[in-house]
PDB file of N, CA and C in Angstrom:
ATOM      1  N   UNK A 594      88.704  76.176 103.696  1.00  0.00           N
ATOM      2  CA  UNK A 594      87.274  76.184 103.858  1.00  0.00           C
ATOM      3  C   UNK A 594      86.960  76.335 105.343  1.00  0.00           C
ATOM      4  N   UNK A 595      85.476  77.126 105.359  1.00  0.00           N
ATOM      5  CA  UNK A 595      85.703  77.326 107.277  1.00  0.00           C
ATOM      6  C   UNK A 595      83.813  77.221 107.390  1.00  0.00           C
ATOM      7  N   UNK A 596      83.623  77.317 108.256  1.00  0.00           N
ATOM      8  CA  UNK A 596      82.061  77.337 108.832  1.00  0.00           C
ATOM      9  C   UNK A 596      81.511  78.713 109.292  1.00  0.00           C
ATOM     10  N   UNK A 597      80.589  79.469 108.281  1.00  0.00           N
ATOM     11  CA  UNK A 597      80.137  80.529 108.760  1.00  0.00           C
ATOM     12  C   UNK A 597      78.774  80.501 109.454  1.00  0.00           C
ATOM     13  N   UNK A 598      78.805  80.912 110.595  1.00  0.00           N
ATOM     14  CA  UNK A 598      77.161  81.227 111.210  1.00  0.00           C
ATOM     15  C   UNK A 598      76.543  82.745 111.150  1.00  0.00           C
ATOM     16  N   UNK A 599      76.880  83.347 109.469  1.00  0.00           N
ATOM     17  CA  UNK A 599      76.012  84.501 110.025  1.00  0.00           C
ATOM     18  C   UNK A 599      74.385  84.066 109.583  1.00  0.00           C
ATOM     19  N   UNK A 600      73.766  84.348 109.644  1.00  0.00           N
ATOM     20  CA  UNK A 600      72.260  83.874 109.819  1.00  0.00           C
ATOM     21  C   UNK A 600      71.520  82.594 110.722  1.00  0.00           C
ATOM     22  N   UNK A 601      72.812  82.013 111.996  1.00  0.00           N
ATOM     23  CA  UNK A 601      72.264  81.206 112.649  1.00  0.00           C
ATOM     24  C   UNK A 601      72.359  79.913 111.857  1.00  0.00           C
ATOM     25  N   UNK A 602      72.417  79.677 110.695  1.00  0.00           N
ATOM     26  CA  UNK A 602      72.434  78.404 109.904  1.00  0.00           C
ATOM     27  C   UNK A 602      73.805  77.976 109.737  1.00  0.00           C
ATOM     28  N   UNK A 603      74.549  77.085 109.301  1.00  0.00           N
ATOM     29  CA  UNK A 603      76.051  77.050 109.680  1.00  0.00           C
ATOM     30  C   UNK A 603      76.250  76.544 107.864  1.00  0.00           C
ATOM     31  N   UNK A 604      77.020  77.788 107.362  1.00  0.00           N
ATOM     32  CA  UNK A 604      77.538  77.771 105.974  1.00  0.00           C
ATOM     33  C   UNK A 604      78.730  77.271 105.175  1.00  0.00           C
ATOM     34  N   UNK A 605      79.330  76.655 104.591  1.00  0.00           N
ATOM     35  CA  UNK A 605      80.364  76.066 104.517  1.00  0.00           C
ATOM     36  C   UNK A 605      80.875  77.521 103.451  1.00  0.00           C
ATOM     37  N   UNK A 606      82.084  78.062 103.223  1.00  0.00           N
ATOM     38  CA  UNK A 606      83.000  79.364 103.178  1.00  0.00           C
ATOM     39  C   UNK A 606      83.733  78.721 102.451  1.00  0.00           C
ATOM     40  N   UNK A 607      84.149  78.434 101.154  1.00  0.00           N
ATOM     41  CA  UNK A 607      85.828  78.488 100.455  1.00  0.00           C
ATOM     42  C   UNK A 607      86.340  80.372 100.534  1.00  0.00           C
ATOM     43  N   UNK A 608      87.383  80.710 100.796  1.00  0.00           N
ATOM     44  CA  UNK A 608      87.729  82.001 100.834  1.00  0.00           C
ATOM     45  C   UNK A 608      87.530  83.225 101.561  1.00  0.00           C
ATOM     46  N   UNK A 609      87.055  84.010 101.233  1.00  0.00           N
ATOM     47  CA  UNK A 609      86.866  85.093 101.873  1.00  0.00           C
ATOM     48  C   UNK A 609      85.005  86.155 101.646  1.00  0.00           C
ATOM     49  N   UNK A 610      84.828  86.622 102.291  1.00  0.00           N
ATOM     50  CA  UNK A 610      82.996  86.842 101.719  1.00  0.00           C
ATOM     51  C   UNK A 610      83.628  88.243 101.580  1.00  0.00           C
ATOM     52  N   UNK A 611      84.536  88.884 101.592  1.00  0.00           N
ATOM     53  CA  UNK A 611      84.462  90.492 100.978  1.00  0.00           C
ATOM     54  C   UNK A 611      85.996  90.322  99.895  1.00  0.00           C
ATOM     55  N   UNK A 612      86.286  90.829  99.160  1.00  0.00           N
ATOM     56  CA  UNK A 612      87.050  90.887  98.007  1.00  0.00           C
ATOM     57  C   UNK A 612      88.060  91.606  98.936  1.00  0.00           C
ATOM     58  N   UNK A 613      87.775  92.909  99.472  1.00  0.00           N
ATOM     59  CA  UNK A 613      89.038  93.501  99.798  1.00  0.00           C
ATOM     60  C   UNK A 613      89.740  93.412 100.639  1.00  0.00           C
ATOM     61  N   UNK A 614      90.990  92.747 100.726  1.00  0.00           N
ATOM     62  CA  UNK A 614      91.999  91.972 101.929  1.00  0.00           C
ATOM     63  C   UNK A 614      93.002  92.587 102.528  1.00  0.00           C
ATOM     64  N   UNK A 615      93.267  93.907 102.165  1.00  0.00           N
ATOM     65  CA  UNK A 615      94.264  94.836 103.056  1.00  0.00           C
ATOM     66  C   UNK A 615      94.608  96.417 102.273  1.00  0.00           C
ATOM     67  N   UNK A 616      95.098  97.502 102.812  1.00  0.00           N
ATOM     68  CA  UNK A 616      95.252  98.341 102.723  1.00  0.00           C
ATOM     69  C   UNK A 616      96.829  98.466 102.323  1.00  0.00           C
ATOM     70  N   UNK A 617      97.217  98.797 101.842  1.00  0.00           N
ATOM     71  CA  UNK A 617      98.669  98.543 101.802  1.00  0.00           C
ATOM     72  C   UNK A 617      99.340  99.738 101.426  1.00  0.00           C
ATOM     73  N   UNK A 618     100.862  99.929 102.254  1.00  0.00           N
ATOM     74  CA  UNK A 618     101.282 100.794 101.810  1.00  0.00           C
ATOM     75  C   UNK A 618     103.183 100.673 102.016  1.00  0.00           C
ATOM     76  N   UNK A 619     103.694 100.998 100.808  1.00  0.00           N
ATOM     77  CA  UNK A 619     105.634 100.552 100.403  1.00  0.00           C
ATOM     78  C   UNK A 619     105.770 101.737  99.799  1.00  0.00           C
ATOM     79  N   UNK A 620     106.907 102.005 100.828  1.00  0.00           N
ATOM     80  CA  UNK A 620     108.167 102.950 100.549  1.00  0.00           C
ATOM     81  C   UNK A 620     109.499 102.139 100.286  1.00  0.00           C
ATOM     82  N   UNK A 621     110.138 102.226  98.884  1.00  0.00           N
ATOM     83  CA  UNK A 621     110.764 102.019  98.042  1.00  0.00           C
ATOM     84  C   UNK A 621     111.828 102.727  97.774  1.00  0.00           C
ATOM     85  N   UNK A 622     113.317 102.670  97.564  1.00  0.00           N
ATOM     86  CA  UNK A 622     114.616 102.877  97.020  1.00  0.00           C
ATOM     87  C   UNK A 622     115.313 102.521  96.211  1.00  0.00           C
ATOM     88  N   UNK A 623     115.606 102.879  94.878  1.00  0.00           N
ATOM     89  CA  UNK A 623     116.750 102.066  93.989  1.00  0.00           C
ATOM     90  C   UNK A 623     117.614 103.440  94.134  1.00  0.00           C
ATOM     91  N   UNK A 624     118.968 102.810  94.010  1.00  0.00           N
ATOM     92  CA  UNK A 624     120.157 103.295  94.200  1.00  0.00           C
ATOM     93  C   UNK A 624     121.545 102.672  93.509  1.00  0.00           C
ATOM     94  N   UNK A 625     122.136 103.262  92.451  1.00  0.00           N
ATOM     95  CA  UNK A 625     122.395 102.491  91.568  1.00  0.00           C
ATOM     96  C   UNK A 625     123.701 102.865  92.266  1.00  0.00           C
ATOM     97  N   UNK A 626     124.585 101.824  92.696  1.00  0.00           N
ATOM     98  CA  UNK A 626     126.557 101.934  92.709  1.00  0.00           C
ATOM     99  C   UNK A 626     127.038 102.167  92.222  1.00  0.00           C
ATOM    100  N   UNK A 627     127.257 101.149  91.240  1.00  0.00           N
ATOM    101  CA  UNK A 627     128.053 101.192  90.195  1.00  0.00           C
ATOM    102  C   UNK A 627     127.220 101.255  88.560  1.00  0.00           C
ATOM    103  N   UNK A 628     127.867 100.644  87.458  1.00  0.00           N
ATOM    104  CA  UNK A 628     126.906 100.481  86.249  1.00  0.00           C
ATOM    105  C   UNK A 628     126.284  99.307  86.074  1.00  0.00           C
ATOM    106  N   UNK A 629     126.973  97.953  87.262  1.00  0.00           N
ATOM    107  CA  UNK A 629     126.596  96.884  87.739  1.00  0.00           C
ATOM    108  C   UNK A 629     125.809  96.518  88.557  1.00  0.00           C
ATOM    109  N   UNK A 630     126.439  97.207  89.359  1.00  0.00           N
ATOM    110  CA  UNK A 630     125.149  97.321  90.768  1.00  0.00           C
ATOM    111  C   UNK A 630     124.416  97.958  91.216  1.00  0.00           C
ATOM    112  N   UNK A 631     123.622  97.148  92.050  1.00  0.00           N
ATOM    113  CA  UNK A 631     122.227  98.717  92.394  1.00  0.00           C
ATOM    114  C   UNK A 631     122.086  97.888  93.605  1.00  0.00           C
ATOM    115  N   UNK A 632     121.390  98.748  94.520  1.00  0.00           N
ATOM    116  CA  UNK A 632     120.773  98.711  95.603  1.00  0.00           C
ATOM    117  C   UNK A 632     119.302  99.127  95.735  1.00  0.00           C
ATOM    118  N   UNK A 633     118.626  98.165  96.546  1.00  0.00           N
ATOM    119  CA  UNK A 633     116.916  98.736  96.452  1.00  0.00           C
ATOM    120  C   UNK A 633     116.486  98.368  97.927  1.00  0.00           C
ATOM    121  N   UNK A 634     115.807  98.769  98.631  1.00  0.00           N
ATOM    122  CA  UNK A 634     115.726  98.730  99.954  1.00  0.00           C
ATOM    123  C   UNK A 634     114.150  99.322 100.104  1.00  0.00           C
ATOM    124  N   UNK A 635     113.348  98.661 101.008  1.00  0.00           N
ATOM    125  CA  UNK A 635     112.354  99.090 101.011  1.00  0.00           C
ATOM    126  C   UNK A 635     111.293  98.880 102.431  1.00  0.00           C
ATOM    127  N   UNK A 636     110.570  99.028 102.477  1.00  0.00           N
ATOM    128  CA  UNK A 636     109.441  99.242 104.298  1.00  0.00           C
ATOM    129  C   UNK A 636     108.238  99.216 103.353  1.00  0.00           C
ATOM    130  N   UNK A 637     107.708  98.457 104.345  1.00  0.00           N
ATOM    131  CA  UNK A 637     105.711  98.187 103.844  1.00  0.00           C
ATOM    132  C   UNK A 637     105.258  97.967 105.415  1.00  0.00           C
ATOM    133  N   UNK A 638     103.969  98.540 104.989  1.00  0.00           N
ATOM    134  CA  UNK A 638     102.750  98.034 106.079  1.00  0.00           C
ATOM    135  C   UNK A 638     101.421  97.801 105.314  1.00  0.00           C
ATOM    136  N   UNK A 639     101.314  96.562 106.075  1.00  0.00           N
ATOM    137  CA  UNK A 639      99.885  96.012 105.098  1.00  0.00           C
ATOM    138  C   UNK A 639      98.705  96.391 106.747  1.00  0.00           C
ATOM    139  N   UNK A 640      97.457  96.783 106.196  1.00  0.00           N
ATOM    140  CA  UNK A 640      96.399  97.079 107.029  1.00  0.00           C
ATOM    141  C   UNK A 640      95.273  96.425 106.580  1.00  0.00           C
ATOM    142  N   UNK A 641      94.926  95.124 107.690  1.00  0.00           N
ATOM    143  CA  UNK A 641      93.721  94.111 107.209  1.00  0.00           C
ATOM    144  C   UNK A 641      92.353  95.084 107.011  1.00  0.00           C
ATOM    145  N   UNK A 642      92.165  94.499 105.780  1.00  0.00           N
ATOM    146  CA  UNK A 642      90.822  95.204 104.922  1.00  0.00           C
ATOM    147  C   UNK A 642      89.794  94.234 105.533  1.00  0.00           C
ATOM    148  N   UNK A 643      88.544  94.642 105.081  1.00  0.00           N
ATOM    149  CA  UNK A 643      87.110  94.036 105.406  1.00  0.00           C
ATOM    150  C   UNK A 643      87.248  91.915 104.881  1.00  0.00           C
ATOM    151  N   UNK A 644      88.094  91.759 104.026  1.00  0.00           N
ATOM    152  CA  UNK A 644      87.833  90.562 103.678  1.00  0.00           C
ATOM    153  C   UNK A 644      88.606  89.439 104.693  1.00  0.00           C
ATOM    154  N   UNK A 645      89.614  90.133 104.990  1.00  0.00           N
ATOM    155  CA  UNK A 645      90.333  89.624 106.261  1.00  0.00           C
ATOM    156  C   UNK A 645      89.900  89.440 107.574  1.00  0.00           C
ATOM    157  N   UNK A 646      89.263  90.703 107.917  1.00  0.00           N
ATOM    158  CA  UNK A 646      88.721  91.319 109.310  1.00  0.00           C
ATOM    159  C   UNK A 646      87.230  89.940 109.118  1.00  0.00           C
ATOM    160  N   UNK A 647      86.849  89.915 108.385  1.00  0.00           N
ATOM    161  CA  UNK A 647      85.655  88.776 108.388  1.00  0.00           C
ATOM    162  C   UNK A 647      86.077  87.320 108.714  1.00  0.00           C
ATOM    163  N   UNK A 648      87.093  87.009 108.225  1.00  0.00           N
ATOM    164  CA  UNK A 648      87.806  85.714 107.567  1.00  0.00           C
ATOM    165  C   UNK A 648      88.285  85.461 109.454  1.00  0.00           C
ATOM    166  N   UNK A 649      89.136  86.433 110.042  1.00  0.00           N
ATOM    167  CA  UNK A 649      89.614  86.147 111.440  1.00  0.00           C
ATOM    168  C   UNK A 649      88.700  86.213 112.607  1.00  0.00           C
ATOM    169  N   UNK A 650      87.553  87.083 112.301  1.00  0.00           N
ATOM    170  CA  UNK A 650      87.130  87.386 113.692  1.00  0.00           C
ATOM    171  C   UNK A 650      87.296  89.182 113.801  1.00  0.00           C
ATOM    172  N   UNK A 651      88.052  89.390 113.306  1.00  0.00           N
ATOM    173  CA  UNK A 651      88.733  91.296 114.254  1.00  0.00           C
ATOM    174  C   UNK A 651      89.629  90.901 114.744  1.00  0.00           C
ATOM    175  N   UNK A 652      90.485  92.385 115.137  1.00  0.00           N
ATOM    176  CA  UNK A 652      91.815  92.268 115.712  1.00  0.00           C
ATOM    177  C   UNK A 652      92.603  91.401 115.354  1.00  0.00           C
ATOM    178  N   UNK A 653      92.691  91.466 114.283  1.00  0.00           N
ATOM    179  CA  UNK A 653      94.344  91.428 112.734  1.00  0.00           C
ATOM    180  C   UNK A 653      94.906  92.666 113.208  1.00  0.00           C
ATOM    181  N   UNK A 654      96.232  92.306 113.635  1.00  0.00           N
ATOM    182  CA  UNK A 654      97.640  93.178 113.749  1.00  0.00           C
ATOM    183  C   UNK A 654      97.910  93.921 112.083  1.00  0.00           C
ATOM    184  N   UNK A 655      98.584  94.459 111.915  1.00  0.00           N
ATOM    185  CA  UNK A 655      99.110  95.306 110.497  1.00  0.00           C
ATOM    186  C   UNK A 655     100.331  94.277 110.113  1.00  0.00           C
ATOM    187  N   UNK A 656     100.532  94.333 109.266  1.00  0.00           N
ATOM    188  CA  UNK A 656     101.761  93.355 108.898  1.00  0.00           C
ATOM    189  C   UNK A 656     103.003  94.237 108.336  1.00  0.00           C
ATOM    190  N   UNK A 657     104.338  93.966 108.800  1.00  0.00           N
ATOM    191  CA  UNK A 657     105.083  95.285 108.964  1.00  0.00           C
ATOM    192  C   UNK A 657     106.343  93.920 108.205  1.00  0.00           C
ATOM    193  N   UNK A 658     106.854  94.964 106.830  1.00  0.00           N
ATOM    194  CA  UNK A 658     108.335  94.487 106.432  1.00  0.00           C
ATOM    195  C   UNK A 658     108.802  95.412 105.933  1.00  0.00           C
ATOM    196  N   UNK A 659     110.137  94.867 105.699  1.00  0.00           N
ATOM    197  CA  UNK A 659     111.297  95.391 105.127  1.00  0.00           C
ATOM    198  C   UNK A 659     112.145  94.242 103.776  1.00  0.00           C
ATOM    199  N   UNK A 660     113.208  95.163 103.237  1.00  0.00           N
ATOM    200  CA  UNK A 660     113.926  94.362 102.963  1.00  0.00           C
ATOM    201  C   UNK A 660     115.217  95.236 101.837  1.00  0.00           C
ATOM    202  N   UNK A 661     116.400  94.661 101.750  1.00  0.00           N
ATOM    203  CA  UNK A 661     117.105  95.106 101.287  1.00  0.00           C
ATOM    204  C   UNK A 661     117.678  94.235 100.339  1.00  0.00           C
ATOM    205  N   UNK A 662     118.048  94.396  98.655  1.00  0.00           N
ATOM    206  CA  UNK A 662     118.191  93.747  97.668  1.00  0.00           C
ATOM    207  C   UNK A 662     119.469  94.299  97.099  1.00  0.00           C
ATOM    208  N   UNK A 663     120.682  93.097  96.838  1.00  0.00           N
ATOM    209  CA  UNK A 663     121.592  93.714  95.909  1.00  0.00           C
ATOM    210  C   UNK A 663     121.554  92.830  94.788  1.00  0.00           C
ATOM    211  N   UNK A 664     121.880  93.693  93.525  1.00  0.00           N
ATOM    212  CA  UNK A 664     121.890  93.296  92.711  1.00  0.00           C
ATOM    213  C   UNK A 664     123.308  93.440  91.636  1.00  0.00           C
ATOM    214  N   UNK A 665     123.910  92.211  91.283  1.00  0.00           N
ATOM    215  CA  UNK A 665     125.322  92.653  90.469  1.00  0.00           C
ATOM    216  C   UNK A 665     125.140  91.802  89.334  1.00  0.00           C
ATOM    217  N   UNK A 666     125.024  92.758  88.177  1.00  0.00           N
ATOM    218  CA  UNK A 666     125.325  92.071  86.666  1.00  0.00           C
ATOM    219  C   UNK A 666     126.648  92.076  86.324  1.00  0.00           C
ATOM    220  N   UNK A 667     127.766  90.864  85.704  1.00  0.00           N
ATOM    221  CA  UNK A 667     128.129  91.031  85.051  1.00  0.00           C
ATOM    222  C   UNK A 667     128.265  90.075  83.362  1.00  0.00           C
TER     223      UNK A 667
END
């Protein structure tokens, strides 16, 4: 919960006042080894949307991952 002053009056906020919270975008790999194993590896960048950009102030950085997954059934 946070304190909003848009209209000069001071509002009490659970959440966010716009629905949309980032832009997002994942590039994705599966890559199978064996008949057991696979490999999946992947890169994202998230880009703060209007519900965020309200929630901080402005100037939200992009949020940048990775990650690499093995997987072995037997």
């Amino acid at each position: 919960m946070r304190i909003d002053f848009g209209d000069a009056v001071p509002t009490n906020i659970a959440g966010v006042t716009a629905a949309h919270l980032a832009y997002d975008f994942l590039v994705e790999c599966n890559r199978i080894i064996h008949r057991n194993v696979f490999l999946t590896g992947g890169f994202s960048v998230s880009f703060p949307g209007p519900g965020v950009e309200r929630a901080v102030g402005g100037g939200t950085p992009e949020w940048i991952g990775g990650f690499i997954n093995v997987v072995v059934n037997y």
